mmCIF file of C-alpha atoms and ligand atoms in Angstrom:
data_model
loop_
_atom_site.group_PDB
_atom_site.id
_atom_site.type_symbol
_atom_site.label_atom_id
_atom_site.label_comp_id
_atom_site.label_asym_id
_atom_site.label_seq_id
_atom_site.Cartn_x
_atom_site.Cartn_y
_atom_site.Cartn_z
ATOM 1 C CA UNK A 1 0.003 0.119 0.045
ATOM 2 C CA UNK A 2 3.015 2.266 0.632
ATOM 3 C CA UNK A 3 3.059 3.237 -3.126
ATOM 4 C CA UNK A 4 -0.533 4.525 -2.804
ATOM 5 C CA UNK A 5 -0.214 6.322 0.651
ATOM 6 C CA UNK A 6 2.961 7.793 -0.546
ATOM 7 C CA UNK A 7 1.514 9.238 -3.478
ATOM 8 C CA UNK A 8 0.644 12.432 -1.804
ATOM 9 C CA UNK A 9 2.735 13.479 1.270
ATOM 10 C CA UNK A 10 1.855 16.340 3.355
ATOM 11 C CA UNK A 11 2.632 17.734 6.966
ATOM 12 C CA UNK A 12 -0.537 19.878 6.734
ATOM 13 C CA UNK A 13 -3.359 17.767 7.812
ATOM 14 C CA UNK A 14 -4.004 14.263 9.293
ATOM 15 C CA UNK A 15 -7.354 12.992 9.057
ATOM 16 C CA UNK A 16 -9.213 9.749 9.789
ATOM 17 C CA UNK A 17 -12.895 9.200 10.120
ATOM 18 C CA UNK A 18 -14.263 11.368 12.850
ATOM 19 C CA UNK A 19 -10.995 13.050 13.270
ATOM 20 C CA UNK A 20 -9.136 16.110 11.738
ATOM 21 C CA UNK A 21 -6.007 17.651 12.694
ATOM 22 C CA UNK A 22 -4.450 20.666 10.999
ATOM 23 C CA UNK A 23 -0.757 20.825 11.615
ATOM 24 C CA UNK A 24 -1.341 18.586 14.633
ATOM 25 C CA UNK A 25 -3.854 20.573 16.289
ATOM 26 C CA UNK A 26 -7.623 19.064 16.327
ATOM 27 C CA UNK A 27 -9.826 21.329 14.207
ATOM 28 C CA UNK A 28 -12.336 21.366 17.001
ATOM 29 C CA UNK A 29 -9.752 23.305 19.122
ATOM 30 C CA UNK A 30 -8.931 25.739 16.338
ATOM 31 C CA UNK A 31 -12.601 26.489 15.612
ATOM 32 C CA UNK A 32 -13.501 29.399 17.955
ATOM 33 C CA UNK A 33 -10.004 29.922 19.075
ATOM 34 C CA UNK A 34 -7.981 31.200 16.142
ATOM 35 C CA UNK A 35 -8.824 33.836 13.643
ATOM 36 C CA UNK A 36 -8.828 33.373 10.076
ATOM 37 C CA UNK A 37 -5.431 35.051 9.521
ATOM 38 C CA UNK A 38 -3.983 32.738 12.321
ATOM 39 C CA UNK A 39 -5.295 30.120 10.479
ATOM 40 C CA UNK A 40 -3.775 31.108 7.250
ATOM 41 C CA UNK A 41 -0.355 31.541 9.178
ATOM 42 C CA UNK A 42 -0.729 27.981 10.809
ATOM 43 C CA UNK A 43 -1.412 26.501 7.322
ATOM 44 C CA UNK A 44 1.366 27.965 5.653
ATOM 45 C CA UNK A 45 4.031 27.883 8.418
ATOM 46 C CA UNK A 46 3.085 25.024 10.624
ATOM 47 C CA UNK A 47 3.041 27.246 13.900
ATOM 48 C CA UNK A 48 0.687 29.984 15.383
ATOM 49 C CA UNK A 49 1.756 33.503 15.120
ATOM 50 C CA UNK A 50 2.435 35.478 18.117
ATOM 51 C CA UNK A 51 -0.171 38.253 19.044
ATOM 52 C CA UNK A 52 1.843 41.070 17.505
ATOM 53 C CA UNK A 53 2.863 39.036 14.456
ATOM 54 C CA UNK A 54 -0.838 38.023 13.899
ATOM 55 C CA UNK A 55 -1.647 41.823 14.164
ATOM 56 C CA UNK A 56 0.757 42.881 11.816
ATOM 57 C CA UNK A 57 -0.036 40.082 9.264
ATOM 58 C CA UNK A 58 -3.869 40.779 9.502
ATOM 59 C CA UNK A 59 -3.228 44.473 8.793
ATOM 60 C CA UNK A 60 -1.487 43.414 5.636
ATOM 61 C CA UNK A 61 -4.306 41.245 4.603
ATOM 62 C CA UNK A 62 -6.860 44.052 5.282
ATOM 63 C CA UNK A 63 -5.174 46.709 3.227
ATOM 64 C CA UNK A 64 -5.271 44.844 0.060
ATOM 65 C CA UNK A 65 -8.757 43.763 -0.196
ATOM 66 C CA UNK A 66 -10.270 46.047 -2.740
ATOM 67 C CA UNK A 67 -8.998 48.904 -5.200
ATOM 68 C CA UNK A 68 -12.431 49.426 -7.023
ATOM 69 C CA UNK A 69 -13.738 48.421 -10.421
ATOM 70 C CA UNK A 70 -10.583 50.184 -12.166
ATOM 71 C CA UNK A 71 -8.491 47.781 -10.961
ATOM 72 C CA UNK A 72 -8.300 44.923 -13.703
ATOM 73 C CA UNK A 73 -8.913 42.229 -11.177
ATOM 74 C CA UNK A 74 -12.031 43.882 -9.882
ATOM 75 C CA UNK A 75 -13.450 44.892 -13.317
ATOM 76 C CA UNK A 76 -12.630 41.068 -14.658
ATOM 77 C CA UNK A 77 -14.819 39.926 -11.950
ATOM 78 C CA UNK A 78 -17.882 42.084 -12.614
ATOM 79 C CA UNK A 79 -17.535 41.589 -16.387
ATOM 80 C CA UNK A 80 -17.451 37.658 -15.780
ATOM 81 C CA UNK A 81 -20.589 37.837 -13.722
ATOM 82 C CA UNK A 82 -22.588 39.987 -16.463
ATOM 83 C CA UNK A 83 -21.466 37.056 -18.744
ATOM 84 C CA UNK A 84 -23.582 34.816 -16.600
ATOM 85 C CA UNK A 85 -20.453 33.094 -14.686
ATOM 86 C CA UNK A 86 -21.127 31.959 -11.191
ATOM 87 C CA UNK A 87 -19.189 33.301 -8.216
ATOM 88 C CA UNK A 88 -16.442 30.838 -8.488
ATOM 89 C CA UNK A 89 -15.655 31.213 -11.985
ATOM 90 C CA UNK A 90 -15.954 35.103 -11.531
ATOM 91 C CA UNK A 91 -13.291 34.834 -8.683
ATOM 92 C CA UNK A 92 -10.932 32.671 -10.742
ATOM 93 C CA UNK A 93 -11.168 34.931 -13.626
ATOM 94 C CA UNK A 94 -10.274 37.859 -11.341
ATOM 95 C CA UNK A 95 -7.441 36.300 -9.393
ATOM 96 C CA UNK A 96 -5.892 35.293 -12.870
ATOM 97 C CA UNK A 97 -5.474 39.054 -13.667
ATOM 98 C CA UNK A 98 -3.016 39.347 -10.601
ATOM 99 C CA UNK A 99 0.574 39.045 -11.996
ATOM 100 C CA UNK A 100 3.982 40.950 -11.973
ATOM 101 C CA UNK A 101 2.307 44.193 -12.823
ATOM 102 C CA UNK A 102 -1.048 44.271 -10.899
ATOM 103 C CA UNK A 103 -1.070 42.748 -7.399
ATOM 104 C CA UNK A 104 1.452 40.084 -7.799
ATOM 105 C CA UNK A 105 4.585 42.386 -7.465
ATOM 106 C CA UNK A 106 5.239 41.679 -3.806
ATOM 107 C CA UNK A 107 6.838 38.621 -5.065
ATOM 108 C CA UNK A 108 9.769 40.265 -6.504
ATOM 109 C CA UNK A 109 9.798 43.229 -4.189
ATOM 110 C CA UNK A 110 10.665 40.561 -1.527
ATOM 111 C CA UNK A 111 13.293 39.320 -3.766
ATOM 112 C CA UNK A 112 14.687 42.688 -4.257
ATOM 113 C CA UNK A 113 14.464 43.577 -0.453
ATOM 114 C CA UNK A 114 16.240 40.347 0.446
ATOM 115 C CA UNK A 115 18.895 40.966 -1.960
ATOM 116 C CA UNK A 116 19.604 44.555 -0.803
ATOM 117 C CA UNK A 117 19.503 42.681 2.921
ATOM 118 C CA UNK A 118 22.135 40.099 1.742
ATOM 119 C CA UNK A 119 24.364 42.671 0.092
ATOM 120 C CA UNK A 120 24.718 45.362 2.676
ATOM 121 C CA UNK A 121 21.313 46.594 3.746
ATOM 122 C CA UNK A 122 19.949 50.182 3.022
ATOM 123 C CA UNK A 123 23.232 51.521 2.182
ATOM 124 C CA UNK A 124 23.401 48.908 -0.830
ATOM 125 C CA UNK A 125 20.088 50.127 -2.015
ATOM 126 C CA UNK A 126 21.337 52.408 -4.940
ATOM 127 C CA UNK A 127 23.335 49.903 -6.465
ATOM 128 C CA UNK A 128 20.905 46.974 -6.184
ATOM 129 C CA UNK A 129 18.238 49.068 -7.792
ATOM 130 C CA UNK A 130 20.700 50.046 -10.590
ATOM 131 C CA UNK A 131 21.292 46.220 -10.943
ATOM 132 C CA UNK A 132 17.775 45.356 -10.784
ATOM 133 C CA UNK A 133 16.817 47.947 -13.420
ATOM 134 C CA UNK A 134 19.721 46.946 -15.857
ATOM 135 C CA UNK A 135 19.073 42.945 -15.419
ATOM 136 C CA UNK A 136 15.193 42.947 -14.875
ATOM 137 C CA UNK A 137 13.679 46.185 -16.326
ATOM 138 C CA UNK A 138 13.395 49.806 -15.391
ATOM 139 C CA UNK A 139 10.348 49.472 -13.118
ATOM 140 C CA UNK A 140 11.137 48.430 -9.545
ATOM 141 C CA UNK A 141 8.316 46.197 -8.088
ATOM 142 C CA UNK A 142 6.271 47.597 -5.194
ATOM 143 C CA UNK A 143 6.744 51.154 -6.417
ATOM 144 C CA UNK A 144 4.717 53.680 -8.534
ATOM 145 C CA UNK A 145 1.114 54.135 -8.780
ATOM 146 C CA UNK A 146 -1.143 55.328 -11.543
ATOM 147 C CA UNK A 147 -3.481 57.296 -9.219
ATOM 148 C CA UNK A 148 -1.955 57.491 -5.758
ATOM 149 C CA UNK A 149 0.767 60.284 -6.222
ATOM 150 C CA UNK A 150 2.676 61.460 -4.392
ATOM 151 C CA UNK A 151 1.686 58.783 -1.791
ATOM 152 C CA UNK A 152 -0.326 55.694 -1.538
ATOM 153 C CA UNK A 153 -2.197 56.106 1.639
ATOM 154 C CA UNK A 154 -1.953 52.473 2.390
ATOM 155 C CA UNK A 155 1.815 52.454 2.557
ATOM 156 C CA UNK A 156 2.550 55.043 5.404
ATOM 157 C CA UNK A 157 -0.154 53.510 7.408
ATOM 158 C CA UNK A 158 1.147 49.978 7.018
ATOM 159 C CA UNK A 159 4.909 51.107 7.819
ATOM 160 C CA UNK A 160 3.660 53.034 10.923
ATOM 161 C CA UNK A 161 2.210 49.755 12.074
ATOM 162 C CA UNK A 162 5.585 47.969 11.205
ATOM 163 C CA UNK A 163 7.510 50.911 13.195
ATOM 164 C CA UNK A 164 5.209 49.989 16.044
ATOM 165 C CA UNK A 165 5.965 46.268 15.714
ATOM 166 C CA UNK A 166 9.649 47.041 15.867
ATOM 167 C CA UNK A 167 9.072 49.254 19.078
ATOM 168 C CA UNK A 168 7.089 46.069 20.541
ATOM 169 C CA UNK A 169 9.986 43.561 19.516
ATOM 170 C CA UNK A 170 7.671 41.839 17.012
ATOM 171 C CA UNK A 171 10.266 42.250 14.163
ATOM 172 C CA UNK A 172 13.465 44.158 13.707
ATOM 173 C CA UNK A 173 12.461 46.880 10.999
ATOM 174 C CA UNK A 174 15.228 45.953 8.543
ATOM 175 C CA UNK A 175 12.933 45.446 5.665
ATOM 176 C CA UNK A 176 10.918 48.786 6.345
ATOM 177 C CA UNK A 177 14.366 50.594 6.307
ATOM 178 C CA UNK A 178 15.155 49.026 2.913
ATOM 179 C CA UNK A 179 11.836 49.919 1.604
ATOM 180 C CA UNK A 180 12.206 53.347 2.514
ATOM 181 C CA UNK A 181 15.459 53.593 1.050
ATOM 182 C CA UNK A 182 14.199 52.236 -2.207
ATOM 183 C CA UNK A 183 11.594 54.978 -2.234
ATOM 184 C CA UNK A 184 14.341 57.536 -1.752
ATOM 185 C CA UNK A 185 16.436 55.987 -4.407
ATOM 186 C CA UNK A 186 13.816 56.326 -6.711
ATOM 187 C CA UNK A 187 12.397 59.727 -6.015
ATOM 188 C CA UNK A 188 16.005 60.909 -6.559
ATOM 189 C CA UNK A 189 16.494 58.979 -9.739
ATOM 190 C CA UNK A 190 13.170 60.196 -11.164
ATOM 191 C CA UNK A 191 13.270 63.878 -9.382
ATOM 192 C CA UNK A 192 9.642 63.124 -8.300
ATOM 193 C CA UNK A 193 8.068 60.729 -5.966
ATOM 194 C CA UNK A 194 7.685 56.963 -7.006
ATOM 195 C CA UNK A 195 5.651 55.952 -4.051
ATOM 196 C CA UNK A 196 5.626 52.660 -2.449
ATOM 197 C CA UNK A 197 2.650 51.039 -3.307
ATOM 198 C CA UNK A 198 0.337 48.376 -1.589
ATOM 199 C CA UNK A 199 2.402 45.606 -3.145
ATOM 200 C CA UNK A 200 5.757 47.120 -1.660
ATOM 201 C CA UNK A 201 4.221 48.009 1.694
ATOM 202 C CA UNK A 202 2.803 44.657 2.279
ATOM 203 C CA UNK A 203 5.851 42.887 0.955
ATOM 204 C CA UNK A 204 7.630 44.785 3.720
ATOM 205 C CA UNK A 205 5.219 43.251 6.300
ATOM 206 C CA UNK A 206 5.674 39.813 4.826
ATOM 207 C CA UNK A 207 9.403 40.119 4.522
ATOM 208 C CA UNK A 208 9.506 41.364 8.184
ATOM 209 C CA UNK A 209 7.750 38.261 9.192
ATOM 210 C CA UNK A 210 9.659 35.797 7.267
ATOM 211 C CA UNK A 211 7.308 34.786 4.393
ATOM 212 C CA UNK A 212 9.059 33.609 1.309
ATOM 213 C CA UNK A 213 8.689 35.587 -1.916
ATOM 214 C CA UNK A 214 6.132 33.589 -3.783
ATOM 215 C CA UNK A 215 3.786 33.562 -0.662
ATOM 216 C CA UNK A 216 3.669 37.453 -0.926
ATOM 217 C CA UNK A 217 1.742 37.064 -4.293
ATOM 218 C CA UNK A 218 -0.368 34.045 -2.822
ATOM 219 C CA UNK A 219 -1.532 36.045 0.009
ATOM 220 C CA UNK A 220 -2.071 39.087 -1.981
ATOM 221 C CA UNK A 221 -4.567 36.743 -3.936
ATOM 222 C CA UNK A 222 -6.203 35.728 -0.532
ATOM 223 C CA UNK A 223 -6.674 39.294 0.407
ATOM 224 C CA UNK A 224 -7.911 40.729 -2.943
ATOM 225 C CA UNK A 225 -10.137 37.579 -3.373
ATOM 226 C CA UNK A 226 -12.458 39.351 -0.396
ATOM 227 C CA UNK A 227 -12.922 42.524 -2.646
ATOM 228 C CA UNK A 228 -13.486 40.266 -5.790
ATOM 229 C CA UNK A 229 -16.102 38.386 -4.033
ATOM 230 C CA UNK A 230 -17.780 41.511 -2.638
ATOM 231 C CA UNK A 231 -17.909 43.155 -6.349
ATOM 232 C CA UNK A 232 -18.927 39.825 -7.961
ATOM 233 C CA UNK A 233 -21.791 39.398 -5.597
ATOM 234 C CA UNK A 234 -22.850 43.148 -5.923
ATOM 235 C CA UNK A 235 -22.800 42.980 -9.640
ATOM 236 C CA UNK A 236 -24.818 39.768 -9.535
ATOM 237 C CA UNK A 237 -27.422 41.694 -7.457
ATOM 238 C CA UNK A 238 -27.313 44.593 -9.864
ATOM 239 C CA UNK A 239 -27.976 42.591 -12.865
ATOM 240 C CA UNK A 240 -26.467 43.824 -16.216
ATOM 241 C CA UNK A 241 -25.648 41.637 -19.250
ATOM 242 C CA UNK A 242 -22.477 41.088 -20.991
ATOM 243 C CA UNK A 243 -20.602 44.390 -19.915
ATOM 244 C CA UNK A 244 -17.575 44.974 -21.869
ATOM 245 C CA UNK A 245 -14.656 47.208 -20.398
ATOM 246 C CA UNK A 246 -16.174 50.357 -21.572
ATOM 247 C CA UNK A 247 -19.714 51.507 -22.441
ATOM 248 C CA UNK A 248 -20.718 50.546 -25.853
ATOM 249 C CA UNK A 249 -20.631 54.108 -27.087
ATOM 250 C CA UNK A 250 -16.911 54.062 -26.792
ATOM 251 C CA UNK A 251 -14.704 52.252 -28.987
ATOM 252 C CA UNK A 252 -11.136 51.274 -29.282
ATOM 253 C CA UNK A 253 -8.597 52.914 -31.435
ATOM 254 C CA UNK A 254 -8.370 51.215 -34.951
ATOM 255 C CA UNK A 255 -5.132 51.246 -36.749
ATOM 256 C CA UNK A 256 -5.816 48.892 -39.683
ATOM 257 C CA UNK A 257 -7.181 49.471 -43.167
ATOM 258 C CA UNK A 258 -10.256 50.912 -44.304
ATOM 259 C CA UNK A 259 -11.468 52.885 -41.237
ATOM 260 C CA UNK A 260 -15.233 53.627 -41.123
ATOM 261 C CA UNK A 261 -15.871 57.100 -41.807
ATOM 262 C CA UNK A 262 -18.892 57.960 -39.425
ATOM 263 C CA UNK A 263 -20.131 60.451 -42.059
ATOM 264 C CA UNK A 264 -20.725 57.729 -44.517
ATOM 265 C CA UNK A 265 -24.166 56.074 -45.381
HETATM 266 C C1 COA B 301 2.051 50.728 -11.148
HETATM 267 C C2 COA B 301 2.751 51.230 -12.537
HETATM 268 C C3 COA B 301 2.166 50.544 -13.816
HETATM 269 C C4 COA B 301 2.340 52.772 -12.773
HETATM 270 O O1 COA B 301 3.109 53.313 -13.869
HETATM 271 P P1 COA B 301 2.839 54.613 -14.598
HETATM 272 O O2 COA B 301 1.431 54.986 -14.483
HETATM 273 O O3 COA B 301 3.563 54.693 -15.695
HETATM 274 O O4 COA B 301 3.472 55.461 -13.337
HETATM 275 P P2 COA B 301 3.920 57.060 -13.370
HETATM 276 O O5 COA B 301 2.865 57.786 -14.520
HETATM 277 O O6 COA B 301 3.519 57.653 -11.989
HETATM 278 O O7 COA B 301 5.423 57.224 -13.663
HETATM 279 C C5 COA B 301 5.949 58.276 -13.456
HETATM 280 C C6 COA B 301 7.728 58.091 -13.652
HETATM 281 O O8 COA B 301 8.050 57.171 -12.523
HETATM 282 C C7 COA B 301 8.481 56.087 -13.398
HETATM 283 N N1 COA B 301 8.127 54.814 -12.618
HETATM 284 C C8 COA B 301 6.965 54.494 -12.215
HETATM 285 N N2 COA B 301 7.249 53.453 -11.393
HETATM 286 C C9 COA B 301 8.120 53.025 -11.299
HETATM 287 C C10 COA B 301 8.934 52.100 -10.751
HETATM 288 N N3 COA B 301 8.220 51.165 -10.122
HETATM 289 N N4 COA B 301 10.199 52.052 -10.816
HETATM 290 C C11 COA B 301 10.926 52.896 -11.426
HETATM 291 N N5 COA B 301 10.415 53.932 -11.950
HETATM 292 C C12 COA B 301 9.092 54.060 -11.884
HETATM 293 C C13 COA B 301 7.780 55.938 -14.511
HETATM 294 O O9 COA B 301 8.735 55.232 -15.743
HETATM 295 C C14 COA B 301 7.666 57.450 -15.071
HETATM 296 O O10 COA B 301 9.003 58.015 -15.455
HETATM 297 P P3 COA B 301 9.021 59.236 -16.601
HETATM 298 O O11 COA B 301 8.280 60.479 -15.789
HETATM 299 O O12 COA B 301 10.369 59.293 -16.908
HETATM 300 O O13 COA B 301 8.282 58.613 -17.751
HETATM 301 C C15 COA B 301 4.319 51.159 -12.355
HETATM 302 O O14 COA B 301 4.662 52.121 -11.436
HETATM 303 C C16 COA B 301 4.808 49.812 -12.114
HETATM 304 O O15 COA B 301 4.642 49.137 -13.018
HETATM 305 N N6 COA B 301 5.353 49.404 -10.872
HETATM 306 C C17 COA B 301 5.953 48.342 -10.699
HETATM 307 C C18 COA B 301 4.890 47.104 -10.521
HETATM 308 C C19 COA B 301 4.236 47.277 -9.190
HETATM 309 O O16 COA B 301 4.444 47.512 -8.034
HETATM 310 N N7 COA B 301 2.878 46.956 -9.384
HETATM 311 C C20 COA B 301 1.812 47.132 -8.253
HETATM 312 C C21 COA B 301 1.031 48.329 -8.490
HETATM 313 S S1 COA B 301 -0.261 48.577 -7.446
#
């Protein structure tokens, strides 16, 4: 039987008829005693966070839930519902919009923060940003925002909570210092603010708490799924059929042969 039992191997859950243990803890002792963020931490890491860790983790999860129908992920959820898809398909369509440029940049942000941490800390920021830009492109992940200039209101609030957590001995603050150093480097490079955005700020928290880079993206998906579900549900209640990205009176820029002359026939 071992070839069957060993087909899937996990340290996460043990289960037998009438028994469910997650990371060794009976589900009935977890229910009613741990919060949803604590449960996410337990599932991903195998232990329960301390009170301060849980509070900081929860703040990052709260911060990223929504950015309105202009955000491609939210728009995708709403469009999917108007095409008749049920909530699960709308949510999957929306989560699939999250990538390197929208909502997924936290993964690369932690990679960069760690690279800077390993090569000398904040003093190594300018050189590391230059290396990143020549190796991986001009845009530094976790910084810049279409709308929130000069400041993304979520970032200073999240960093203030990190500062508080440092005072409380929850984390050491070295990734917050690196994030701030990147922001200063980009501001002097561009001659104007390139603000730390939600991906950059939550990446600071996830790095401070010891999460590996790919999990920043996974955690963003969990957080944004809350907003995605809310918008999909609202759209379903509103109705609307087959809504595209713009009202029908607006069209795209056509650059091919034989453009239609609106004055004709
Ligand atoms: C989010 C994003 C697409 C917005 O881009 P944008 O609308 O072009 O940003 P802005 O118009 O404010 O750009 C202002 C200037 O700063 C530069 N800039 C913007 N974000 C930058 C970044 N992350 N790194 C370096 N330079 C950046 C732009 O190139 C532009 O330079 P220019 O004036 O010389 O042309 C862009 O900042 C980005 O790709 N960031 C990295 C990915 C990321 O963090 N995504 C999550 C977004 S919440």
